[in-house]
PDB file of C-alpha atoms and ligand atoms in Angstrom:
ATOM      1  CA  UNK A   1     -65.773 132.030 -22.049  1.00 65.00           C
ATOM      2  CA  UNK A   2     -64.826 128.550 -20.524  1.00 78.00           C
ATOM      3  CA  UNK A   3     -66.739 125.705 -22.097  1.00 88.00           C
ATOM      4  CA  UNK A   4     -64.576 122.662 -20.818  1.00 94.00           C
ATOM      5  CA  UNK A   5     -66.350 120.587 -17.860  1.00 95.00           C
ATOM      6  CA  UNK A   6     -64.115 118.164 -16.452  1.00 94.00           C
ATOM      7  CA  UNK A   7     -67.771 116.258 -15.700  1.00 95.00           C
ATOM      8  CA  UNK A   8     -68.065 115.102 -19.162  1.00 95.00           C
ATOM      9  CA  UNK A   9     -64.794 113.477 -18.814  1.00 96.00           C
ATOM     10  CA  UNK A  10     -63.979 111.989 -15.225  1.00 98.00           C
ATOM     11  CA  UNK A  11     -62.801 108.701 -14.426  1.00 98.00           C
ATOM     12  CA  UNK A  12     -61.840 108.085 -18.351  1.00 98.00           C
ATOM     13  CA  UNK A  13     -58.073 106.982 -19.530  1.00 98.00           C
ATOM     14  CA  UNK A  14     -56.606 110.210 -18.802  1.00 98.00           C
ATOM     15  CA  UNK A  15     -57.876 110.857 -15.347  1.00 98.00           C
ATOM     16  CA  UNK A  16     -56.465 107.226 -14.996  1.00 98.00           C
ATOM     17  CA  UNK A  17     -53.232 107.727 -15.510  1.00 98.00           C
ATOM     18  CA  UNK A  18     -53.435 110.941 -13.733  1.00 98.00           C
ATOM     19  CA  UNK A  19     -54.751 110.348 -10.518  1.00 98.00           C
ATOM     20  CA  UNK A  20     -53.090 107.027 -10.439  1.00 99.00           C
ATOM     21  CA  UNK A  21     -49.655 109.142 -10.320  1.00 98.00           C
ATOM     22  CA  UNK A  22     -50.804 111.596  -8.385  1.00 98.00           C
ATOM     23  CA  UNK A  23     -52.176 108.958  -5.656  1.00 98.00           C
ATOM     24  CA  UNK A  24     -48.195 107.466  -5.713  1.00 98.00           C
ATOM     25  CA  UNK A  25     -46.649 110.399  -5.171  1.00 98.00           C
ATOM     26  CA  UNK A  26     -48.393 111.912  -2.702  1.00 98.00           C
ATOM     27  CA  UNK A  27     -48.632 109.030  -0.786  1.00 97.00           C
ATOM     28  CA  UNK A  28     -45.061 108.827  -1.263  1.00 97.00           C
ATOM     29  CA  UNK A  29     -44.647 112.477   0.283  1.00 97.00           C
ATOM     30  CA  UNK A  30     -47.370 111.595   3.207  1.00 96.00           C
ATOM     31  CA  UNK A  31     -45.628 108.724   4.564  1.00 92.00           C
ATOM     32  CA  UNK A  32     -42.825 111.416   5.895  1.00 71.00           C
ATOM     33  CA  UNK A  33     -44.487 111.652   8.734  1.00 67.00           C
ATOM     34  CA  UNK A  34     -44.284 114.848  10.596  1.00 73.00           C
ATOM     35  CA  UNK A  35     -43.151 116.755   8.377  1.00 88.00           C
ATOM     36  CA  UNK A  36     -45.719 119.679   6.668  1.00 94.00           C
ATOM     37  CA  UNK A  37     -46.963 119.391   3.423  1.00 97.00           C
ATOM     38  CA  UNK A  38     -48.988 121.678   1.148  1.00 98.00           C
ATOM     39  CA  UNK A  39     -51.525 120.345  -1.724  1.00 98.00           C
ATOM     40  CA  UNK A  40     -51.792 122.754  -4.590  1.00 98.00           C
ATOM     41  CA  UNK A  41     -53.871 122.758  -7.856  1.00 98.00           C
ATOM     42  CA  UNK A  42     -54.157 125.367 -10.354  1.00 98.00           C
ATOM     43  CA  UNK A  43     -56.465 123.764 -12.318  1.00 98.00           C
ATOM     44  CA  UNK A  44     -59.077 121.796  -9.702  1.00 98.00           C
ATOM     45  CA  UNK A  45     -62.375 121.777 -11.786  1.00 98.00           C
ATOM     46  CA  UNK A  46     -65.580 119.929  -9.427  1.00 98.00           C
ATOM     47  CA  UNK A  47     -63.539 118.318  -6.635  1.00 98.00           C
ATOM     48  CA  UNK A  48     -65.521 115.066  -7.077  1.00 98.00           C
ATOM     49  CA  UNK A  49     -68.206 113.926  -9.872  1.00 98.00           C
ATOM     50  CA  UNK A  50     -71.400 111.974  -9.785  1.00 97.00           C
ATOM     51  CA  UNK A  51     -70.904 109.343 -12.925  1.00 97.00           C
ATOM     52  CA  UNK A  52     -74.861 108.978 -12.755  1.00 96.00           C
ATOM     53  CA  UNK A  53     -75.348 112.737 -13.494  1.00 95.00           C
ATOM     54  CA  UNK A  54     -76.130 114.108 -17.001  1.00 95.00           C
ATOM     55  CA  UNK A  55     -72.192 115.111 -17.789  1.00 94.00           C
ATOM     56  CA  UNK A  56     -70.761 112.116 -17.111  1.00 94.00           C
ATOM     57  CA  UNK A  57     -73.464 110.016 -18.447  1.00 93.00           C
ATOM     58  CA  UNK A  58     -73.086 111.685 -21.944  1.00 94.00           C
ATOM     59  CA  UNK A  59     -70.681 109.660 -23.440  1.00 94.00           C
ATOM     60  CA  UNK A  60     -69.923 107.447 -20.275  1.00 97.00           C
ATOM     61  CA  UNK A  61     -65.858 107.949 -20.949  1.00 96.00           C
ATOM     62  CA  UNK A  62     -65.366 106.547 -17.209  1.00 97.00           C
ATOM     63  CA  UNK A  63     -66.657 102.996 -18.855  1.00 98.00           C
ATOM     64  CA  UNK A  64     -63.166 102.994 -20.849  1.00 97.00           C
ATOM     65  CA  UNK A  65     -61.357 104.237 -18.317  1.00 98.00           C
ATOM     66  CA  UNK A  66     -61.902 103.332 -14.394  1.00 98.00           C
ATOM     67  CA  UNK A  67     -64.534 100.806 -15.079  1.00 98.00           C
ATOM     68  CA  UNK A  68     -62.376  98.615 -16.697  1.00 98.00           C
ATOM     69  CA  UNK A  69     -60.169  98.458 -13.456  1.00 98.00           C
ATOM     70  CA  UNK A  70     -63.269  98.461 -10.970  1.00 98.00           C
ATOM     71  CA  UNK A  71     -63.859  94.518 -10.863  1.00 97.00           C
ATOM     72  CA  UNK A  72     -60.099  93.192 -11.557  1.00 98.00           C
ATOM     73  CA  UNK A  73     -58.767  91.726  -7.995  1.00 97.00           C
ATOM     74  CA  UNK A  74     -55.000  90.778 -10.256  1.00 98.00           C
ATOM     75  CA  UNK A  75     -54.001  94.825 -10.293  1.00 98.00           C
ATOM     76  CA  UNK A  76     -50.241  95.254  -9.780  1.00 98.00           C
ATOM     77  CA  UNK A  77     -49.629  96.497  -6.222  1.00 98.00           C
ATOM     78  CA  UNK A  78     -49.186 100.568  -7.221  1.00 98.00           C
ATOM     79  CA  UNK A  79     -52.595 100.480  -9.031  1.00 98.00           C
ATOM     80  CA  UNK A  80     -54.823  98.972  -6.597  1.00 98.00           C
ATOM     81  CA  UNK A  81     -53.625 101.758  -4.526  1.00 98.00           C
ATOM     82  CA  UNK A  82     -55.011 103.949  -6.639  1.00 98.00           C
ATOM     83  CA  UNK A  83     -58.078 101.836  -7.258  1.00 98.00           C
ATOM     84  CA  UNK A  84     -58.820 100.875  -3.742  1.00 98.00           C
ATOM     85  CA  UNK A  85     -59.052 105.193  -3.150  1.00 98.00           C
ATOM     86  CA  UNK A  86     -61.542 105.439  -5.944  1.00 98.00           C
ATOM     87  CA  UNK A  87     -63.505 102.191  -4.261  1.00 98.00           C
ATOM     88  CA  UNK A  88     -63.162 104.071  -0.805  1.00 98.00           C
ATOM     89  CA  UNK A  89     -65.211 106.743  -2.266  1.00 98.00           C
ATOM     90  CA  UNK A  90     -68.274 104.190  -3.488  1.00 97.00           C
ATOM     91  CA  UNK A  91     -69.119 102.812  -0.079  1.00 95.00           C
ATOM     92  CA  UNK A  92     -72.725 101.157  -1.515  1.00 95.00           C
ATOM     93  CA  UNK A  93     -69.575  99.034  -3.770  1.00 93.00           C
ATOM     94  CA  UNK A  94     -71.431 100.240  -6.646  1.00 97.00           C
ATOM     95  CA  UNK A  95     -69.004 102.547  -9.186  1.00 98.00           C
ATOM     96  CA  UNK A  96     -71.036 105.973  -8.817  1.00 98.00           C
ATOM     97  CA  UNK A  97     -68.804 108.312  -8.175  1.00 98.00           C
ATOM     98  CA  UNK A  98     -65.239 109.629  -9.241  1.00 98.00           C
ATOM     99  CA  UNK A  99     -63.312 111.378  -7.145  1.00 98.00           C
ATOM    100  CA  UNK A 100     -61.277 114.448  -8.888  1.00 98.00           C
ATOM    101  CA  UNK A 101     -57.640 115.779  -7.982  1.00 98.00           C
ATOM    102  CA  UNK A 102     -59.384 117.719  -5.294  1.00 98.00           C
ATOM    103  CA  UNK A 103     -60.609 114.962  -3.843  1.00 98.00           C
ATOM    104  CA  UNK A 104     -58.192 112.390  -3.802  1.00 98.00           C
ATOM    105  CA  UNK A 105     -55.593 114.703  -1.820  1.00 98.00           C
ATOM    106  CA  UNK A 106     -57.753 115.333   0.452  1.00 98.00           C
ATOM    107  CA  UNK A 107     -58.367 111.294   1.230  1.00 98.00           C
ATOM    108  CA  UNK A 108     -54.623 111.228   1.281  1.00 98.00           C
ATOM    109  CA  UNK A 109     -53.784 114.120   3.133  1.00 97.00           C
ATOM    110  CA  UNK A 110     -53.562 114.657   7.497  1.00 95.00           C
ATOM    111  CA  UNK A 111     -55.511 116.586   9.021  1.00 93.00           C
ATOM    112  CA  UNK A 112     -53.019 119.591   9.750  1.00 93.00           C
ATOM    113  CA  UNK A 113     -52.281 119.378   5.579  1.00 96.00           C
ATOM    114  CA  UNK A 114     -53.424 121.986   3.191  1.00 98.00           C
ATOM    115  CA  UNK A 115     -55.242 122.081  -0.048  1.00 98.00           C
ATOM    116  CA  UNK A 116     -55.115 124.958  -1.832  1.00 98.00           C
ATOM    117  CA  UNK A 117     -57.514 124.684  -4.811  1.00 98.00           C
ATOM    118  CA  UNK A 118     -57.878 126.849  -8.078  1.00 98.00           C
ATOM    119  CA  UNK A 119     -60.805 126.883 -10.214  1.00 98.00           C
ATOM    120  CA  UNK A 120     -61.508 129.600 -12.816  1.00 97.00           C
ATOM    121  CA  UNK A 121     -65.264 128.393 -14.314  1.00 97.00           C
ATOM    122  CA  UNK A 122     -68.067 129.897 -12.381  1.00 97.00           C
ATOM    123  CA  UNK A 123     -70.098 126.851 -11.803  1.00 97.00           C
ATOM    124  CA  UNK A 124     -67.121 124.119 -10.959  1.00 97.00           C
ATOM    125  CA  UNK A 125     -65.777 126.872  -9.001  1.00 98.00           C
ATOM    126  CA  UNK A 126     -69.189 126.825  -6.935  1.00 98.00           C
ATOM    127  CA  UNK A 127     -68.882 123.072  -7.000  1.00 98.00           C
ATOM    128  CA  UNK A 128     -66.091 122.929  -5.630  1.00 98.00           C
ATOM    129  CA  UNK A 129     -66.465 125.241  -2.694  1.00 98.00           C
ATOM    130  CA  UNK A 130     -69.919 122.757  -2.249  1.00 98.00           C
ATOM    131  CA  UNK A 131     -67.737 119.691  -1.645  1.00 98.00           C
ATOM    132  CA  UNK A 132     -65.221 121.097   0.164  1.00 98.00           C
ATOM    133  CA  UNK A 133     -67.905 121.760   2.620  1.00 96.00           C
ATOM    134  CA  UNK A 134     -66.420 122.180   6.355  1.00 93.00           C
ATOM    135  CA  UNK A 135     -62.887 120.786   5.496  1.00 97.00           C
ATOM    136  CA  UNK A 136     -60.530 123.669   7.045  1.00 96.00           C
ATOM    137  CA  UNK A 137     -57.743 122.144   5.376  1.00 98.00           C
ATOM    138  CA  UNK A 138     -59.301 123.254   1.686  1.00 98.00           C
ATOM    139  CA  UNK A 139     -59.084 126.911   0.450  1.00 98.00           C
ATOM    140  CA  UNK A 140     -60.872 127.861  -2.481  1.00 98.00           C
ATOM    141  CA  UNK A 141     -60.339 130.814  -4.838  1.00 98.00           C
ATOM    142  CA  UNK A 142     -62.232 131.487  -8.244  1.00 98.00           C
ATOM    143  CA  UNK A 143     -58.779 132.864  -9.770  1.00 97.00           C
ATOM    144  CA  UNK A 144     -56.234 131.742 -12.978  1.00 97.00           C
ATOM    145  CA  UNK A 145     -54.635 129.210 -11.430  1.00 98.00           C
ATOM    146  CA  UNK A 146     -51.496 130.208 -13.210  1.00 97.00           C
ATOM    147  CA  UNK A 147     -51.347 133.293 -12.944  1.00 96.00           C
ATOM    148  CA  UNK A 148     -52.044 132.260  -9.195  1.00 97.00           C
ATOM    149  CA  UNK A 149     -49.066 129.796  -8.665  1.00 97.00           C
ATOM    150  CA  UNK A 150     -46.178 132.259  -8.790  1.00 92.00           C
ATOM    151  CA  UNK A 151     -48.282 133.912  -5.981  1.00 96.00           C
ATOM    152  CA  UNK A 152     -48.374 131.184  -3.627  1.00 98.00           C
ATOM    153  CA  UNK A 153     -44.456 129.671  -4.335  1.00 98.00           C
ATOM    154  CA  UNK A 154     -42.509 129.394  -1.877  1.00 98.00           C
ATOM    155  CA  UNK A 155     -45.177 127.814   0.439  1.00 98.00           C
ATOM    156  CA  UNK A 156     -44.569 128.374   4.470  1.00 97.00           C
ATOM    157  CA  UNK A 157     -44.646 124.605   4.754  1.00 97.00           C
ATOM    158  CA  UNK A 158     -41.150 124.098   2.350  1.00 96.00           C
ATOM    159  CA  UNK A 159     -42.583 121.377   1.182  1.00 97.00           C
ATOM    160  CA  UNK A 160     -45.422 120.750  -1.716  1.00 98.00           C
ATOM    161  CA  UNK A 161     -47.181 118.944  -4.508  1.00 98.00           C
ATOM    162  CA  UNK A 162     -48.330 121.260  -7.021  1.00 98.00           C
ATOM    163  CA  UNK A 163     -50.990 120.045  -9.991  1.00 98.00           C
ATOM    164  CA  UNK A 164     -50.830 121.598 -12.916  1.00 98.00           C
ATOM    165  CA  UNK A 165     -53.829 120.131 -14.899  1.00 98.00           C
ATOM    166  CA  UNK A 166     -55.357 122.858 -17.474  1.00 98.00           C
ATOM    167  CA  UNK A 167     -57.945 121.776 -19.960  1.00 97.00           C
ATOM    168  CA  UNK A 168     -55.724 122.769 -23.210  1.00 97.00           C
ATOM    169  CA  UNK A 169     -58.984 124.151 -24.484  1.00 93.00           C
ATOM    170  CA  UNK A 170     -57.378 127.015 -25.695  1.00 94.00           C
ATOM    171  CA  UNK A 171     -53.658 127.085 -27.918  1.00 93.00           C
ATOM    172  CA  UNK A 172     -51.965 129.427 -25.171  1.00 95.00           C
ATOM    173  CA  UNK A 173     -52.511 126.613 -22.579  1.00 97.00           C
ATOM    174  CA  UNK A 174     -49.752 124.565 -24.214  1.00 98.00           C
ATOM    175  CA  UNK A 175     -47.457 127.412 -23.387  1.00 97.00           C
ATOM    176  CA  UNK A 176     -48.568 128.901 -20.640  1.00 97.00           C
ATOM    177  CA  UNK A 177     -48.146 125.112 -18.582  1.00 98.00           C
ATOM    178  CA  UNK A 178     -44.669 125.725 -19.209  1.00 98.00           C
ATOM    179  CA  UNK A 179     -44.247 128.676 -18.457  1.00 98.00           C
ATOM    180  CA  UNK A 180     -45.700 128.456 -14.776  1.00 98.00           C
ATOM    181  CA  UNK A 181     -44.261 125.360 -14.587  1.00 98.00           C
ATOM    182  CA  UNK A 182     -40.575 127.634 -15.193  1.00 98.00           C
ATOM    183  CA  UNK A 183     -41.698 130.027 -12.788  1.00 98.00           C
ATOM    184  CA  UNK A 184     -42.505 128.224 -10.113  1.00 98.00           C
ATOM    185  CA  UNK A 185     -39.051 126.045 -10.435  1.00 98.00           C
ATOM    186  CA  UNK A 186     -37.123 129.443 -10.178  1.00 98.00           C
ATOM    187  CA  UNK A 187     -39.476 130.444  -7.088  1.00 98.00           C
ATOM    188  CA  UNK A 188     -39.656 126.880  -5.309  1.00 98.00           C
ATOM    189  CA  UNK A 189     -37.137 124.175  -6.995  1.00 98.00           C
ATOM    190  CA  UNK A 190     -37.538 121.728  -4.396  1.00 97.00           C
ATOM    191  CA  UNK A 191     -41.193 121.410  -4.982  1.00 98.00           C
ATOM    192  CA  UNK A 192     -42.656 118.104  -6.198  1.00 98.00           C
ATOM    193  CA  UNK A 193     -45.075 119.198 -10.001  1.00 98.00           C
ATOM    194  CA  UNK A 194     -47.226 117.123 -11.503  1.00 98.00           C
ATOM    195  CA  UNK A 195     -48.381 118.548 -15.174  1.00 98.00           C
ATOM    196  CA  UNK A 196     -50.526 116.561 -17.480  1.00 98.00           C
ATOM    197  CA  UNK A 197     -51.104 116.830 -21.119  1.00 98.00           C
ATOM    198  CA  UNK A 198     -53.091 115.360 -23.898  1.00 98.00           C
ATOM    199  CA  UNK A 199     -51.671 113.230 -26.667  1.00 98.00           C
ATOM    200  CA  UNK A 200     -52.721 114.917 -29.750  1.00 97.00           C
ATOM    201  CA  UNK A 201     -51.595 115.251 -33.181  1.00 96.00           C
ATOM    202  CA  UNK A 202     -50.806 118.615 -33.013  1.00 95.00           C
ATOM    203  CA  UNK A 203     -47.618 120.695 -33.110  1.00 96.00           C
ATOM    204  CA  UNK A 204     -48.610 122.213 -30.030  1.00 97.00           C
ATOM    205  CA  UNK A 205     -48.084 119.085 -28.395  1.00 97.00           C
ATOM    206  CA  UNK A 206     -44.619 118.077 -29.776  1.00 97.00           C
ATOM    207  CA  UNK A 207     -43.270 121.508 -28.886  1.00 98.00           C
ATOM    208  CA  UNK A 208     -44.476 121.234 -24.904  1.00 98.00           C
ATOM    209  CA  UNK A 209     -42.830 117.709 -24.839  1.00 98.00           C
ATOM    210  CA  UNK A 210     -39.689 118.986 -26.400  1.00 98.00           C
ATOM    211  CA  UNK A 211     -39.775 122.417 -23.904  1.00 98.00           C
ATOM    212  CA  UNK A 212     -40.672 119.743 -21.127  1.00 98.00           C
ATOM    213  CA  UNK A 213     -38.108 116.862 -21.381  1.00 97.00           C
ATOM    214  CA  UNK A 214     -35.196 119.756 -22.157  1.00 97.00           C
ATOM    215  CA  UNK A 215     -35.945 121.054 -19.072  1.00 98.00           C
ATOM    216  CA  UNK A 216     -32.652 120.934 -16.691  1.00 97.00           C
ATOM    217  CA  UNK A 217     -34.681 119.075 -13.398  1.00 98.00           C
ATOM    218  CA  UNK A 218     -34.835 115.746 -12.090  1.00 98.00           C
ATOM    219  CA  UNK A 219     -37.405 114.751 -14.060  1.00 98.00           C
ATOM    220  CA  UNK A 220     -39.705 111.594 -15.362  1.00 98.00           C
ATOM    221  CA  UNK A 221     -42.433 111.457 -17.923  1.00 98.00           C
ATOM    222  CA  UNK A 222     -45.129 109.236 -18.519  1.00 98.00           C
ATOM    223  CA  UNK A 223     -47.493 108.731 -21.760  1.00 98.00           C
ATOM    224  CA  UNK A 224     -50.482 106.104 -22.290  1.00 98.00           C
ATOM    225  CA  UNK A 225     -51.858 105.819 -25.733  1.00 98.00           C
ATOM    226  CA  UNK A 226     -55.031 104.259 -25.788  1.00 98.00           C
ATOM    227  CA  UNK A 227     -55.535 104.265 -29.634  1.00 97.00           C
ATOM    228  CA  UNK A 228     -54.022 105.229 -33.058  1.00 97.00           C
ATOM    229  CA  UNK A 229     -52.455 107.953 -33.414  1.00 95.00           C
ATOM    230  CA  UNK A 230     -54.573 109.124 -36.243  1.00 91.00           C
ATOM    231  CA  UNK A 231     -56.392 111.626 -36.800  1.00 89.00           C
ATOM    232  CA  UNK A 232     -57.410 114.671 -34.921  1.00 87.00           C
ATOM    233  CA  UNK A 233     -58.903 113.012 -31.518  1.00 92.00           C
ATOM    234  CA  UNK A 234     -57.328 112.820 -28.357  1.00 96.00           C
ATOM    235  CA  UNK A 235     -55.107 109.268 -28.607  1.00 98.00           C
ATOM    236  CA  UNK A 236     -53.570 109.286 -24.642  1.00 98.00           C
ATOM    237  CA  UNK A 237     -52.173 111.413 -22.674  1.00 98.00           C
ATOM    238  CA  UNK A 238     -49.344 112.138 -20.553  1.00 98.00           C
ATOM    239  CA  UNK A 239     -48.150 113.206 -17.233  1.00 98.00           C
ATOM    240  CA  UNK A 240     -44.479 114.623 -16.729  1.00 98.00           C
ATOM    241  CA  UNK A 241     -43.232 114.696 -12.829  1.00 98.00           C
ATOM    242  CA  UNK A 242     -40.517 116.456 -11.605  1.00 98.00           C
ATOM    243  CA  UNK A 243     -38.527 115.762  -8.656  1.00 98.00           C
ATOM    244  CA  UNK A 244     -40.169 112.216  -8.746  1.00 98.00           C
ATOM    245  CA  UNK A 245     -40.319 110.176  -5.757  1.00 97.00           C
ATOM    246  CA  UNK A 246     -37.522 107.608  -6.191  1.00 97.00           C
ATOM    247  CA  UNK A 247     -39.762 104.899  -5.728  1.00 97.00           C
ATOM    248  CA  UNK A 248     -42.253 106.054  -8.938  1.00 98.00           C
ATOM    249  CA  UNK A 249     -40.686 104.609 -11.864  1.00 98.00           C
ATOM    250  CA  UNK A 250     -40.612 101.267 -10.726  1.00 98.00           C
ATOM    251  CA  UNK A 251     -43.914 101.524  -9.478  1.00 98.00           C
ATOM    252  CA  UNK A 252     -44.789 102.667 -13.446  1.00 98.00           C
ATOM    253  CA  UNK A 253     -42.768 100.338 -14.680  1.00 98.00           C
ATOM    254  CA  UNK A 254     -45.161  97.661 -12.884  1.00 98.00           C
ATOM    255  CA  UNK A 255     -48.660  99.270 -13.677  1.00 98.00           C
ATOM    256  CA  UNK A 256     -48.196 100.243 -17.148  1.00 98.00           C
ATOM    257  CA  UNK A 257     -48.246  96.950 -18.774  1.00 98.00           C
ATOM    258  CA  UNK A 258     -51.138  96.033 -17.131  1.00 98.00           C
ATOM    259  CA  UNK A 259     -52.969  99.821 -17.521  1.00 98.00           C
ATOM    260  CA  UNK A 260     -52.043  99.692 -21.630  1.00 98.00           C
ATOM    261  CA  UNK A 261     -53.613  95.829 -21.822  1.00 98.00           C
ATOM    262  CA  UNK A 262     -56.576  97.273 -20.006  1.00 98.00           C
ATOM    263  CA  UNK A 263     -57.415 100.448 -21.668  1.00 98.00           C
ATOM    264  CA  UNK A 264     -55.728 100.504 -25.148  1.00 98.00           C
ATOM    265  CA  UNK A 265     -56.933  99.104 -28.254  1.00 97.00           C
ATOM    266  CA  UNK A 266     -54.587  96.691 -30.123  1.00 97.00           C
ATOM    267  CA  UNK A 267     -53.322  99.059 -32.655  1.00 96.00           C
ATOM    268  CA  UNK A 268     -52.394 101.260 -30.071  1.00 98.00           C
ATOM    269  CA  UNK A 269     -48.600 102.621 -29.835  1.00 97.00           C
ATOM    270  CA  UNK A 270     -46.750 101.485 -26.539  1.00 98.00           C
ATOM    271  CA  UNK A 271     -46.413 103.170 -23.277  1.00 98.00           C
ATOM    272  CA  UNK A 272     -43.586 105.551 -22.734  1.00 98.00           C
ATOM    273  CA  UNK A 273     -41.691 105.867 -19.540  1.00 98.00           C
ATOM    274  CA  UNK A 274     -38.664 108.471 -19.579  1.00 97.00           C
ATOM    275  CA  UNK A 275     -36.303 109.410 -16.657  1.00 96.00           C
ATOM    276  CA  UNK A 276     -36.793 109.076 -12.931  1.00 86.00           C
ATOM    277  CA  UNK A 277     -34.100 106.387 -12.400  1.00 86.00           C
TER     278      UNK A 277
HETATM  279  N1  SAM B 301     -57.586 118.591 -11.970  1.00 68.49           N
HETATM  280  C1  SAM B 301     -58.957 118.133 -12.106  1.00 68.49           C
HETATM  281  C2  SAM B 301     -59.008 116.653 -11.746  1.00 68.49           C
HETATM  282  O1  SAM B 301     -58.068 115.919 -12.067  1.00 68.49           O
HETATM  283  O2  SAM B 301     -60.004 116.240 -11.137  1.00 68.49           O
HETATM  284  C3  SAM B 301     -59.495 118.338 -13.499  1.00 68.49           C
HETATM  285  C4  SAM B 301     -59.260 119.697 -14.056  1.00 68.49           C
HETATM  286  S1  SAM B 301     -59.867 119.961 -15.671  1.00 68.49           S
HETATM  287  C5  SAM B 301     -58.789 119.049 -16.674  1.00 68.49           C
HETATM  288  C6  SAM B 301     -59.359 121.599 -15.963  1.00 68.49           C
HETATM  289  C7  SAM B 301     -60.127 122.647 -15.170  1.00 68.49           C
HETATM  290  O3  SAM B 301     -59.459 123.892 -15.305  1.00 68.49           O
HETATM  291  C8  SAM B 301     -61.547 122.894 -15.645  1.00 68.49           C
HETATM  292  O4  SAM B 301     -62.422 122.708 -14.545  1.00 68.49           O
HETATM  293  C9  SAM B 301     -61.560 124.360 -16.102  1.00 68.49           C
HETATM  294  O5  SAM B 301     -62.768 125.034 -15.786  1.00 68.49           O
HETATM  295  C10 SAM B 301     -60.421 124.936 -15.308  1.00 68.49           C
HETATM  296  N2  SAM B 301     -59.744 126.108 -15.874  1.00 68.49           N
HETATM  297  C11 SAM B 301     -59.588 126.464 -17.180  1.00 68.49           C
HETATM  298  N3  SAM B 301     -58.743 127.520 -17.263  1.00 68.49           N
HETATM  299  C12 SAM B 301     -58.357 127.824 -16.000  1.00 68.49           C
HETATM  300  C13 SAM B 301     -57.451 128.765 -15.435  1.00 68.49           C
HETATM  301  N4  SAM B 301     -56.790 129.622 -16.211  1.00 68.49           N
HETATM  302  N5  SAM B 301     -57.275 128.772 -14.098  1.00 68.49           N
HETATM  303  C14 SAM B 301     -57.931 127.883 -13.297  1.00 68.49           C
HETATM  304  N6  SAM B 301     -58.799 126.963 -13.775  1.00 68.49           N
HETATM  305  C15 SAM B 301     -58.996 126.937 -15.098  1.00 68.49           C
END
């Protein structure tokens, strides 16, 4: 039984950091011109979230997060990229809505570009078909989206972005990231993978940092704390990228001064910024 809603959570510090690397590099890949490109997500949850609904209005986590970035007209370059997408989505210039993963590829991608979208809980899954509406670019399948990736790897088009993004809600997702994230290398090396994690003080999370940064790829990783790390909450989180765009570290390098002055408290530890040169 899935109880994880990405709803109660979108547009916090996490998606942040998330969809403001995932908005670089696949802008990075669209600007090739010509060339095809496929979008894949094993983990897609809604596609897009109302921030006035009940889940989101719970604890309001999108006030620490996006909201903080919203009004600022002094963001670094790469982030009011990312920013500008999210504002594209609010035409009434009001912050109401959050685009997810989902969405945010398909404002980036062309029209002859392909989402393929995995989404295992029965209601996001219906969600997500919803706002996908008539787009014949998006394919959605109710399946485990990693159990689904070493189906789809190779894709026709040579050339990908693949999101891994699962909720961690359970222990085995810690090592199951990795291992799909092994699989598909050995099925598709060339592809560009985005995988996210949570910072947590947990063993779990050491060991997938260790597994991921002794991985032999062209590789960079990421990590924004936003508080302590004490106790047993989630402090930041992380994103590791391999086969980067060479342009993405410096474009890090630029936001995440800013991003950690934004959204972290003062006793927060510092941003971390590994590989990628
Ligand atoms: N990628 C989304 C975004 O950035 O907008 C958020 C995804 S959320 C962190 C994780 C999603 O994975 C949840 O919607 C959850 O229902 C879904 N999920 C959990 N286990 C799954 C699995 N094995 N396969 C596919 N989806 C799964």
């Amino acid at each position: 039984m899935l109880s994880y809603r990405h709803a109660f959570h979108a547009g916090n510090h996490a998606d942040v950091l998330k969809h403001l690397v995932q908005v670089l590099v696949l802008e990075y890949l669209v600007q090739k011109t010509g060339k095809p490109l496929r979008y894949i997500d094993t983990h897609a949850g809604a596609g897009s979230y109302d921030l006035g609904d009940a889940f989101a209005s719970k604890n309001r986590e999108f006030e620490s997060g996006i909201a903080r970035l919203w009004p600022r007209n002094d963001l670094p370059p790469a982030l009011a990229r990312y920013v500008n997408l999210v504002r594209g989505c609010n035409p009434g210039g009001d912050l109401s809505r959050y685009p997810g993963s989902p969405a945010i590829a398909a404002k980036i991608l062309q029209r002859d570009q392909r989402l393929q979208l995995f989404e295992l809980h029965a209601d996001d899954a219906a969600r997500l078909r919803r706002w996908s509406g008539r787009d014949r670019r998006i394919q959605v399948a109710r399946e485990d989206g990693f159990a689904a990736l070493k189906a789809v790897l190779p894709p026709p088009e040579k050339r990908a972005l693949v999101v891994i993004d699962p909720p961690y809600e359970i222990k085995t997702d810690y090592a199951g990231a990795v291992a799909a994230l092994r699989l598909a290398l050995r099925k598709f090396a060339t592809g560009v993978y985005l995988l996210w994690y949570p910072l947590l003080q947990r063993p779990e999370v050491v060991t997938l940092v260790r597994k991921l940064e002794s991985m032999p790829v062209d590789s960079l990783l990421v990590e924004l704390p936003v508080r302590a790390a004490a106790g047993a909450g989630m402090y930041g989180s992380g994103m590791f990228v391999v086969n980067p765009p060479w342009v993405l570290r410096a474009q890090l390098q630029d936001c995440l001064p800013y991003l950690h002055a934004a959204l972290a408290s003062t006793d927060a530890p510092s941003w971390r910024l590994c590989g990628g040169e």
